[in-house]
Coordinates of C-alpha atoms in Angstrom, one line a residue:
M1 CA -0.2 0.0 0.0
E2 CA 1.5 3.4 -0.9
S3 CA 1.6 5.9 1.9
D4 CA 0.0 8.3 -0.6
S5 CA -3.1 6.7 0.3
V6 CA -3.0 7.7 4.1
S7 CA -4.6 11.5 4.7
I8 CA -4.1 13.8 7.5
W9 CA -6.2 16.4 8.0
P10 CA -6.7 19.3 10.8
R11 CA -9.4 18.7 13.1
M12 CA -12.3 21.2 12.9
E13 CA -13.2 21.5 16.5
P14 CA -9.8 22.8 18.1
F15 CA -10.0 25.8 15.7
L16 CA -13.9 26.3 15.6
L17 CA -14.6 26.2 19.4
G18 CA -11.2 26.6 20.9
A19 CA -9.6 29.6 19.0
L20 CA -11.1 32.6 20.8
Q21 CA -12.5 35.1 18.1
V22 CA -10.1 38.1 19.1
A23 CA -6.3 38.7 18.7
P24 CA -4.4 36.8 21.5
P25 CA -2.4 38.8 24.1
S26 CA 1.3 39.3 23.0
K27 CA 2.4 36.9 26.0
L28 CA 1.1 33.9 24.2
S29 CA 3.4 34.1 21.2
L30 CA 6.0 31.2 20.5
H31 CA 8.8 33.0 22.3
Y32 CA 6.7 32.6 25.6
L33 CA 5.4 29.5 24.9
R34 CA 8.8 27.8 24.5
K35 CA 9.6 29.1 27.8
M36 CA 6.4 27.9 29.1
A37 CA 6.9 24.1 27.6
I38 CA 10.1 24.2 29.1
Y39 CA 8.9 25.5 32.6
V40 CA 6.3 22.8 32.9
R41 CA 8.4 19.8 32.2
T42 CA 11.0 21.0 34.6
R43 CA 8.8 21.9 37.6
D44 CA 6.9 19.4 39.9
G45 CA 3.1 19.1 39.6
C46 CA 2.9 20.8 36.0
F47 CA 3.4 17.6 33.8
P48 CA 1.8 15.3 32.3
I49 CA -1.0 17.3 34.1
L50 CA -1.2 20.8 34.5
G51 CA -3.8 21.8 37.5
W52 CA -5.7 25.2 37.6
P53 CA -3.4 26.5 40.5
M54 CA -0.3 26.0 38.6
W55 CA -1.7 27.7 35.4
R56 CA -2.7 30.6 37.2
H57 CA 0.6 31.0 38.6
I58 CA 2.3 30.7 35.0
A59 CA -0.2 32.9 33.6
C60 CA -0.6 35.4 36.2
G61 CA 3.0 35.4 37.6
K62 CA 4.7 34.7 34.5
L63 CA 3.0 35.9 31.3
Q64 CA 1.2 38.7 33.5
L65 CA -2.3 37.9 32.3
P66 CA -5.2 39.0 34.4
E67 CA -6.8 35.9 36.2
D68 CA -10.0 36.4 34.7
I69 CA -8.3 35.7 31.4
A70 CA -6.2 33.1 32.7
W71 CA -9.5 31.4 33.5
L72 CA -11.1 31.8 30.2
Y73 CA -8.5 30.1 28.5
F74 CA -8.4 27.2 30.9
E75 CA -12.1 27.0 31.0
T76 CA -12.4 27.3 27.1
F77 CA -10.2 24.4 26.6
D78 CA -12.2 22.3 29.1
L79 CA -15.1 22.7 26.8
L80 CA -13.4 21.0 24.3
I81 CA -12.7 17.9 26.0
G82 CA -15.0 14.9 25.6
H83 CA -16.6 15.2 29.2
T84 CA -20.1 13.2 29.6
P85 CA -23.1 15.0 30.4
E86 CA -23.1 13.5 33.9
E87 CA -19.6 14.8 34.4
R88 CA -20.7 18.5 33.4
L89 CA -23.9 18.4 35.4
E90 CA -22.0 17.3 38.7
W91 CA -19.3 20.1 38.0
A92 CA -22.2 22.7 37.6
E93 CA -23.8 21.4 40.8
C94 CA -20.4 21.8 42.7
L95 CA -20.1 25.4 41.4
S96 CA -23.6 26.2 42.4
Q97 CA -22.7 25.4 45.9
C98 CA -19.8 27.9 46.1
S99 CA -21.3 31.0 48.0
S100 CA -17.7 32.8 48.2
K101 CA -14.4 33.4 46.0
S102 CA -12.7 31.0 48.4
E103 CA -15.0 28.3 47.7
L104 CA -14.9 28.9 44.1
D105 CA -11.1 29.0 43.9
Q106 CA -11.1 25.6 46.0
Q107 CA -13.6 24.1 43.6
R108 CA -11.6 25.3 40.4
N109 CA -8.4 23.9 41.9
K110 CA -9.8 20.4 41.3
L111 CA -9.7 21.2 37.5
S112 CA -6.8 19.8 35.6
V113 CA -5.8 19.6 31.7
D114 CA -3.5 17.6 29.9
T115 CA -0.2 19.9 29.7
L116 CA 1.0 19.3 26.1
Q117 CA -2.4 19.6 24.6
F118 CA -3.0 22.8 26.6
L119 CA 0.2 24.2 25.2
L120 CA -0.9 23.4 21.7
F121 CA -4.5 24.8 22.5
L122 CA -2.4 28.3 23.7
Y123 CA -0.4 28.0 20.5
I124 CA -3.5 28.0 18.2
Q125 CA -4.9 31.1 19.3
Q126 CA -2.7 32.8 17.0
L127 CA -5.0 31.6 14.6
N128 CA -6.9 35.1 14.8
R129 CA -3.9 37.0 15.1
V130 CA -3.8 40.2 13.0
S131 CA -1.3 40.3 10.4
L132 CA 0.2 43.5 9.7
R133 CA 0.8 42.9 6.2
T134 CA -2.7 41.3 5.8
S135 CA -4.1 44.8 7.2
L136 CA -2.0 46.9 5.2
I137 CA -2.2 45.2 1.6
G138 CA -5.6 42.8 2.3
E139 CA -5.5 39.6 0.2
E140 CA -3.1 38.3 -2.3
W141 CA -2.1 40.9 -5.2
P142 CA -4.1 39.4 -8.3
S143 CA -2.3 38.0 -11.2
H144 CA -3.4 37.2 -14.8
R145 CA -1.9 33.8 -13.8
T146 CA -4.5 33.5 -11.0
R147 CA -7.4 31.2 -12.2
S148 CA -11.0 32.8 -11.5
P149 CA -12.8 30.9 -8.5
S150 CA -15.2 28.4 -9.0
P151 CA -18.9 29.1 -8.1
S152 CA -18.4 26.6 -5.2
D153 CA -14.9 28.2 -4.1
R154 CA -16.3 31.6 -4.0
E155 CA -19.4 30.2 -1.9
A156 CA -17.1 28.3 0.3
K157 CA -14.8 31.7 1.0
T158 CA -18.2 33.8 1.5
S159 CA -19.5 31.3 4.0
S160 CA -15.9 30.9 5.6
Q161 CA -14.6 34.7 6.2
N162 CA -14.5 33.8 10.1
K163 CA -11.1 31.6 10.3
N164 CA -12.7 29.2 12.8
W165 CA -15.3 27.8 10.2
D166 CA -12.5 28.0 7.5
D167 CA -11.0 24.7 7.0
Q168 CA -8.9 26.1 4.2
A169 CA -7.4 28.3 6.7
H170 CA -7.0 25.5 9.4
L171 CA -4.8 23.8 6.8
S172 CA -2.7 26.7 5.7
F173 CA -2.0 27.6 9.7
V174 CA -0.9 24.0 10.4
Q175 CA 1.1 23.7 7.2
S176 CA 2.9 27.1 7.7
H177 CA 3.3 26.3 11.7
L178 CA 3.6 22.7 11.9
A179 CA 7.6 23.0 12.6
E180 CA 6.9 25.2 15.7
I181 CA 4.0 23.1 16.8
L182 CA 6.4 19.8 17.0
E183 CA 9.1 22.0 18.9
L184 CA 6.7 22.4 21.7
L185 CA 6.5 18.8 22.0
V186 CA 10.4 18.3 22.3
E187 CA 12.0 17.7 26.0
P188 CA 14.1 20.4 27.2
G189 CA 17.3 18.0 27.1
Q190 CA 17.0 18.2 23.1
L191 CA 16.8 22.0 22.7
S192 CA 19.1 24.6 22.0
Q193 CA 20.0 27.5 24.3
S194 CA 17.6 29.5 22.3
G195 CA 14.7 26.8 22.9
Q196 CA 14.8 25.8 19.5
A197 CA 15.0 21.9 18.8
L198 CA 18.2 20.4 17.6
R199 CA 17.7 18.8 14.1
D200 CA 18.5 15.5 15.3
C201 CA 16.4 15.6 18.2
Q202 CA 13.6 12.8 19.0
I203 CA 9.9 13.3 19.8
S204 CA 8.4 10.6 22.0
L205 CA 5.3 8.5 21.1
E206 CA 3.4 10.2 24.2
A207 CA 4.0 13.6 22.9
V208 CA 3.0 12.8 19.6
R209 CA -0.4 11.4 21.2
S210 CA -1.1 15.0 22.1
L211 CA -0.8 15.9 18.6
G212 CA -4.3 14.4 18.2
L213 CA -5.9 17.4 19.5
L214 CA -5.1 19.2 16.4
L215 CA -4.8 16.3 13.5
E216 CA -6.7 13.1 12.6
G217 CA -6.7 11.1 9.4
S218 CA -7.7 7.6 7.6
V219 CA -6.1 5.1 5.5
C220 CA -7.8 5.3 2.3
Q221 CA -10.8 7.4 1.8
G222 CA -13.9 6.3 3.5
R223 CA -12.1 4.8 6.1
A224 CA -12.5 5.1 9.6
V225 CA -11.1 8.2 11.3
Q226 CA -8.0 7.5 13.5
P227 CA -6.1 9.7 15.8
V228 CA -2.7 10.6 14.0
H229 CA -0.5 8.8 16.3
R230 CA -2.2 5.6 15.3
L231 CA -1.3 6.6 11.8
L232 CA 2.0 7.1 12.1
T233 CA 2.9 4.2 14.3
K234 CA 1.9 1.4 11.9
G235 CA 1.3 0.9 8.3
P236 CA 2.8 2.7 5.4
L237 CA 3.5 5.7 7.4
Q238 CA 5.7 3.8 10.2
T239 CA 8.7 4.1 8.0
Q240 CA 8.1 7.5 6.3
A241 CA 8.1 9.0 10.0
G242 CA 10.8 7.0 11.2
Y243 CA 8.7 5.6 14.2
S244 CA 11.1 3.4 16.3
T245 CA 9.5 0.7 18.0
L246 CA 12.6 0.2 20.4
S247 CA 12.9 3.8 21.7
H248 CA 8.9 4.7 21.2
S249 CA 10.1 7.7 19.6
F250 CA 10.3 9.6 16.3
P251 CA 12.9 11.7 14.7
L252 CA 11.9 15.3 14.5
H253 CA 12.9 16.0 10.9
K254 CA 11.2 12.7 9.3
L255 CA 8.1 13.3 11.5
L256 CA 7.6 16.7 10.2
S257 CA 8.4 15.5 6.8
C258 CA 6.1 12.8 6.6
L259 CA 3.4 15.1 7.8
H260 CA 4.0 17.9 5.7
H261 CA 3.5 15.4 2.9
N262 CA 0.3 13.7 3.9
L263 CA -1.5 16.7 4.9
T264 CA -4.8 17.6 3.3
L265 CA -8.0 19.7 3.7
N266 CA -10.4 18.2 6.0
P267 CA -12.8 15.9 3.9
F268 CA -15.7 16.7 6.5
G269 CA -15.1 20.4 6.5
I270 CA -17.2 23.4 5.5
T271 CA -15.6 23.1 1.7
A272 CA -16.7 19.8 1.3
C273 CA -20.1 20.2 2.9
L274 CA -20.9 23.1 0.7
R275 CA -19.9 21.3 -2.5
S276 CA -21.4 17.7 -1.9
G277 CA -23.4 17.9 1.4
K278 CA -26.9 17.1 1.2
K279 CA -29.5 19.6 0.6
L280 CA -32.2 20.3 3.2
A281 CA -35.5 21.4 2.8
W282 CA -36.9 22.0 6.3
A283 CA -39.1 25.3 6.2
Q284 CA -42.1 25.9 4.6
Q285 CA -42.0 28.1 1.6
V286 CA -44.0 31.3 2.0
E287 CA -44.4 33.7 -1.0
G288 CA -41.4 32.0 -2.7
A289 CA -39.0 33.4 0.1
M290 CA -37.0 30.0 0.0
K291 CA -35.9 30.0 -3.3
R292 CA -32.5 31.6 -2.6
A293 CA -31.8 30.1 0.9
K294 CA -29.3 27.3 1.0
I295 CA -29.2 24.6 3.7
A296 CA -26.9 21.7 3.8
R297 CA -25.4 19.2 5.7
N298 CA -22.9 16.3 6.3
T299 CA -24.3 14.8 9.3
H300 CA -25.2 11.5 7.2
M301 CA -21.3 11.0 6.8
A302 CA -19.0 13.1 9.1
P303 CA -17.8 11.4 12.4
P304 CA -18.7 13.1 15.7
G305 CA -17.0 16.7 15.9
S306 CA -17.2 17.0 12.4
K307 CA -21.0 17.0 11.8
M308 CA -22.3 20.5 10.4
V309 CA -25.4 22.0 9.3
L310 CA -25.1 25.2 7.3
M311 CA -28.1 27.5 6.8
S312 CA -27.5 30.6 4.4
Q313 CA -29.6 33.7 3.0
V314 CA -32.9 32.4 4.9
F315 CA -35.1 35.3 4.2
K316 CA -38.5 36.5 5.2
Q317 CA -39.2 32.9 6.3
T318 CA -39.8 30.9 9.6
L319 CA -37.9 27.9 9.7
A320 CA -38.4 24.9 12.4
K321 CA -36.8 21.8 13.1
T322 CA -36.2 19.2 16.0
S323 CA -34.3 16.5 14.5
D324 CA -31.7 13.8 14.9
K325 CA -29.7 15.2 12.2
L326 CA -29.4 18.5 14.3
T327 CA -28.2 16.5 17.6
G328 CA -24.6 17.1 18.4
A329 CA -24.2 18.8 15.1
N330 CA -22.0 22.5 14.6
I331 CA -24.6 25.0 12.9
K332 CA -23.8 28.0 11.0
I333 CA -26.4 30.4 10.3
H334 CA -25.1 32.9 7.7
R335 CA -26.5 36.1 6.1
C336 CA -30.5 35.7 7.1
S337 CA -32.4 38.3 7.3
D338 CA -36.1 38.8 8.5
A339 CA -36.0 35.1 9.6
F340 CA -37.6 33.5 12.4
I341 CA -35.5 30.1 13.2
Y342 CA -36.4 27.6 15.5
L343 CA -33.6 24.7 15.9
L344 CA -35.1 23.0 19.0
S345 CA -32.6 19.8 19.4
P346 CA -29.5 19.7 21.5
L347 CA -26.6 21.1 19.6
R348 CA -22.7 21.0 19.4
S349 CA -22.1 24.6 18.6
V350 CA -23.8 27.5 16.6
S351 CA -22.7 30.4 14.9
V352 CA -24.6 33.4 13.9
D353 CA -22.8 35.3 11.2
K354 CA -23.9 38.4 9.0
C355 CA -27.5 38.1 9.9
R356 CA -30.0 40.9 10.6
D357 CA -33.6 41.7 11.7
S358 CA -33.9 38.0 12.7
T359 CA -34.9 35.7 15.9
V360 CA -33.3 32.9 16.5
V361 CA -34.4 30.3 19.1
L362 CA -32.0 27.1 19.9
G363 CA -32.0 24.0 22.1
P364 CA -29.2 23.5 24.5
V365 CA -25.9 24.1 23.1
E366 CA -23.2 22.0 24.7
T367 CA -20.0 24.2 23.8
S368 CA -20.4 28.1 22.5
I369 CA -22.7 30.2 20.5
H370 CA -20.9 32.8 18.6
I371 CA -22.6 36.0 17.2
H372 CA -20.7 38.1 14.6
S373 CA -21.2 40.9 12.3
C374 CA -25.0 41.0 13.3
Q375 CA -27.7 43.6 13.3
N376 CA -30.8 43.7 15.0
V377 CA -30.9 39.9 16.0
R378 CA -32.4 38.3 18.9
V379 CA -30.8 35.1 20.1
V380 CA -32.2 33.1 22.8
C381 CA -30.3 30.2 23.8
V382 CA -29.0 27.9 26.6
A383 CA -25.2 27.5 26.2
G384 CA -22.0 26.7 27.5
R385 CA -20.6 30.0 26.4
V386 CA -22.1 32.9 24.6
A387 CA -19.7 35.1 22.6
V388 CA -20.7 38.4 20.7
G389 CA -18.5 40.3 18.5
A390 CA -18.7 43.0 15.8
S391 CA -22.6 43.2 16.4
S392 CA -25.1 45.9 16.7
C393 CA -28.5 46.4 18.2
C394 CA -28.7 42.8 19.1
T395 CA -30.6 41.1 22.2
I396 CA -29.3 38.1 23.5
H397 CA -31.6 36.0 26.3
A398 CA -29.3 33.3 27.6
L399 CA -28.9 30.8 30.4
T400 CA -25.1 30.0 30.5
P401 CA -22.8 28.9 33.2
T402 CA -20.0 31.1 31.8
R403 CA -19.6 34.6 31.4
P404 CA -20.7 35.9 28.5
L405 CA -17.8 37.2 26.2
L406 CA -18.3 40.6 24.6
L407 CA -15.8 41.1 21.9
P408 CA -14.3 44.2 19.9
G409 CA -16.7 45.9 17.9
N410 CA -20.0 45.8 19.9
T411 CA -22.5 48.5 20.0
D412 CA -25.9 48.8 21.6
I413 CA -26.1 45.2 22.9
T414 CA -28.7 44.0 25.4
L415 CA -28.5 41.0 27.7
G416 CA -31.3 39.2 29.5
P417 CA -32.8 36.3 31.1
F418 CA -33.5 33.0 29.4
H419 CA -37.2 33.5 29.0
T420 CA -38.8 30.4 26.9
F421 CA -39.3 26.8 27.1
Y422 CA -40.6 23.8 24.7
P423 CA -41.6 20.4 26.0
S424 CA -38.5 18.4 25.6
M425 CA -36.1 21.2 26.5
E426 CA -35.2 19.7 30.1
D427 CA -34.4 16.2 28.5
H428 CA -32.3 18.2 25.8
M429 CA -30.2 20.1 28.5
A430 CA -29.5 16.7 30.2
S431 CA -28.2 15.2 27.3
A432 CA -25.8 18.3 26.5
G433 CA -24.6 18.4 30.1
L434 CA -26.1 21.7 31.0
A435 CA -27.9 22.8 34.2
V436 CA -29.9 25.8 35.4
V437 CA -27.2 26.7 37.8
P438 CA -24.8 28.6 37.9
N439 CA -26.2 31.0 35.4
A440 CA -23.8 34.0 34.6
W441 CA -26.0 35.8 32.0
D442 CA -25.8 39.2 33.5
R443 CA -21.9 39.2 34.3
P444 CA -20.4 39.9 30.9
L445 CA -16.5 39.7 30.3
L446 CA -15.2 42.4 28.1
L447 CA -12.2 40.8 26.0
G448 CA -10.5 43.4 23.9
S449 CA -12.3 46.0 24.6
E450 CA -12.9 48.0 27.7
D451 CA -16.1 49.9 26.6
A452 CA -18.7 48.9 29.2
A453 CA -21.1 51.3 27.3
C454 CA -21.5 48.7 24.4
Y455 CA -24.0 46.5 26.5
R456 CA -26.8 46.9 28.9
L457 CA -28.8 44.7 31.3
L458 CA -32.6 44.3 30.0
P459 CA -34.5 46.8 32.4
P460 CA -37.4 44.5 33.8
A461 CA -39.9 47.0 32.6
E462 CA -39.2 45.9 29.0
F463 CA -39.2 42.2 29.7
H464 CA -41.8 39.6 28.1
T465 CA -41.7 35.9 27.8
L466 CA -41.1 34.1 24.8
L467 CA -43.7 31.5 23.4
V468 CA -42.2 28.5 21.0
P469 CA -45.2 28.5 18.7
F470 CA -45.3 24.6 18.0
Q471 CA -46.6 21.4 19.6
M472 CA -44.2 19.0 20.8
E473 CA -43.8 16.2 23.0
G474 CA -42.4 16.5 26.4
D475 CA -42.9 17.4 30.2
T476 CA -41.2 20.9 30.4
C477 CA -43.9 23.4 30.9
E478 CA -42.1 26.2 32.3
V479 CA -39.0 28.3 31.9
P480 CA -35.9 26.0 33.3
G481 CA -34.7 27.4 36.5
G482 CA -37.5 30.1 36.6
L483 CA -36.9 33.9 36.1
P484 CA -34.9 36.1 38.3
P485 CA -37.3 38.0 41.0
A486 CA -37.1 41.3 39.3
Y487 CA -38.2 39.9 35.9
Q488 CA -40.7 37.9 37.6
A489 CA -42.3 40.8 39.3
A490 CA -42.2 42.7 35.9
L491 CA -44.5 39.7 34.8
D492 CA -46.6 39.7 37.8
D493 CA -47.3 43.4 37.2
Q494 CA -48.3 43.1 33.6
Q495 CA -50.5 40.5 34.3
K496 CA -52.1 42.6 37.1
R497 CA -52.5 45.5 34.5
I498 CA -54.4 43.1 32.0
Q499 CA -56.5 42.1 35.0
N500 CA -57.2 45.8 35.6
W501 CA -58.1 46.3 32.0
Q502 CA -60.4 43.5 31.9
K503 CA -62.2 44.6 35.0
T504 CA -62.5 48.1 33.7
V505 CA -64.0 46.9 30.5
M506 CA -66.7 44.9 32.4
E507 CA -67.4 47.5 34.8
A508 CA -68.1 50.1 32.1
R509 CA -71.1 48.2 31.6
L510 CA -71.3 48.9 27.3
N511 CA -74.6 48.0 25.3
K512 CA -74.1 45.5 22.5
E513 CA -73.4 48.5 19.7
Q514 CA -70.8 49.9 22.2
K515 CA -69.2 46.5 22.4
R516 CA -69.1 45.9 18.7
Q517 CA -67.4 49.5 18.2
F518 CA -65.0 49.1 21.0
Q519 CA -64.0 45.7 19.7
E520 CA -63.4 47.2 16.1
L521 CA -61.3 49.9 17.8
V522 CA -58.9 47.4 19.6
E523 CA -58.5 45.4 16.7
V524 CA -57.4 48.3 14.6
K525 CA -54.9 49.1 16.9
F526 CA -54.0 45.5 17.6
H527 CA -53.1 45.2 13.8
E528 CA -51.1 48.6 13.8
W529 CA -48.9 47.3 16.8
L530 CA -48.6 44.0 14.9
L531 CA -47.3 45.8 11.6
E532 CA -45.2 48.4 13.6
T533 CA -43.3 45.9 15.6
G534 CA -42.8 43.4 12.8
H535 CA -45.1 40.8 14.5
R536 CA -47.4 40.6 11.6
Q537 CA -44.7 39.0 9.3
E538 CA -43.9 36.4 12.3
L539 CA -47.5 35.3 12.6
D540 CA -48.1 35.2 9.0
S541 CA -44.9 32.9 8.3
L542 CA -46.5 30.3 11.0
I543 CA -49.3 29.5 8.6
P544 CA -48.3 26.8 6.1
P545 CA -49.5 26.7 2.4
T546 CA -50.3 23.1 3.3
I547 CA -49.9 21.3 6.4
A548 CA -46.5 20.6 7.3
S549 CA -44.6 19.0 10.2
L550 CA -42.1 20.3 13.0
K551 CA -40.8 16.8 13.1
D552 CA -38.6 14.9 11.2
S553 CA -39.0 13.6 7.4
T554 CA -36.9 11.9 5.2
D555 CA -34.2 13.7 3.2
G556 CA -34.0 12.7 -0.2
P557 CA -31.1 13.1 -2.4
A558 CA -29.5 16.5 -3.0
T559 CA -31.9 18.9 -4.5
D560 CA -31.8 22.7 -4.9
R561 CA -35.9 23.0 -4.5
P562 CA -37.2 23.2 -0.9
Q563 CA -40.1 21.0 0.0
V564 CA -42.7 21.1 2.5
N565 CA -42.9 18.4 5.3
D566 CA -46.0 16.3 5.0
S567 CA -47.4 15.8 8.7
K568 CA -48.8 17.9 11.4
H569 CA -47.5 21.4 12.0
M570 CA -49.2 23.5 14.7
R571 CA -48.8 26.6 16.3
T572 CA -50.0 28.0 19.4
G573 CA -51.2 31.4 20.8
R574 CA -53.3 34.1 18.9
T575 CA -54.7 33.2 15.4
V576 CA -53.5 35.6 12.7
G577 CA -56.1 38.6 12.4
K578 CA -57.4 38.3 15.7
S579 CA -57.0 41.0 18.4
P580 CA -57.1 40.1 22.1
M581 CA -60.9 40.3 23.2
A582 CA -61.9 43.8 24.4
C583 CA -64.1 42.3 27.0

């Protein structure tokens, strides 16, 4: 078997979920990470496992990072690790019982990570480092020899402006920095005085195992995906990589050459999904609005951690789905406008990118939701982490155990408490390892920006709950965890005013004609309010042209024409065109 039949590629999740969407601190450059790599291998209690106390000492004492930023990186790496839902729920329960900072510190002190993988995680923060050259001249200079990009290439680039999603950027990053990545894995005794690896140095098998955070691959197309160290220690790559079964190590120069020779684009990345993923037809068509929408997935063939669903250009449309095809998938919602999107399944991660004038309601998101370059978007979510960057006039109703990240470029961001439910929500939260406490929705962390004026907490007087307008099976019948007292009091006050209004109408003792006139007046005002607020479009889009279903339908072969699901689709709440009764 030829070694060319073996493919190795960058894993998607470390870049998608692990690389924070902001330029890293200068103290996380290669120079300082080399020093850290030597330090952790020559100090007791740092290798092969690194606990929070030692990382805090290194980050705050050596690298001069603020403690909350040090914890942010440690916590972000922990989100990547494959903890079971039960382990995450147990950790949440322990944190919720901490009533002081000292108790919180004692609990955090129990958390530890793989030292070498954490070093690699810190290194890939350079993915979003701002290049001076790129910022000055932009993309590569055009050339008459440069071929025109194909439609699928342009589509991939348009949908991959964010480097965290861009599998071509991941490949380029690994190819350009592979030598430096491997140097971080070399033992201190094989380094020069400047900290660089000597040419004849060896890398142990245990160190190469840590590369599994960033790389994976397979033998022949279609075969099972394997960690990179397994591919390098047997079969066609063992000789090429120079693996010794006696010393259980690799010569650095051979390993570097072998990896460079076999590196390729992730076959389960966004580029492949856009070119050959299955097209989906989930939303009912309203006035031809779905004609330009593009919805595709690779969940039928991608391994866990690489499953994705891409939704682009949903316009003036309600899209609603609960499906096994969504469960555990990474979701990208891109360039949608005037849309109402309900994805009511447990999800791995969600990106909402370049959307405007839309509402997005999500099932529990195991890791993170990232909102970027959006305008006038409302997001309702339970998530391991919420991050918002370069967005304006957006409202986020969240239940999250971590502090929301406010990245640079935000204006007029409103943070509010989570305020909805659907029948199977608590079951979905348990499967994603998310609990109702702790809940840090109102304690954002400003990262890369010191402008506290970019956000506000939603005033209770402006608070209303959200109704998910579909019938589903399940036992959840109220907002998980309830509402904060001030917001519950505001709802109680609204209910009291409604009761007072109804009492006033009844005590007016109107005759039949007066009631009819009064009812007409209320209906006129109600319809004016629907139009002014945009709720009329939201209600109209819930009426299917034919009876449709929120539940799963069989996805056929790839097709550009959306279809309507063919079983029961219902909504609850007021009927379109009917105002609240005047009496």
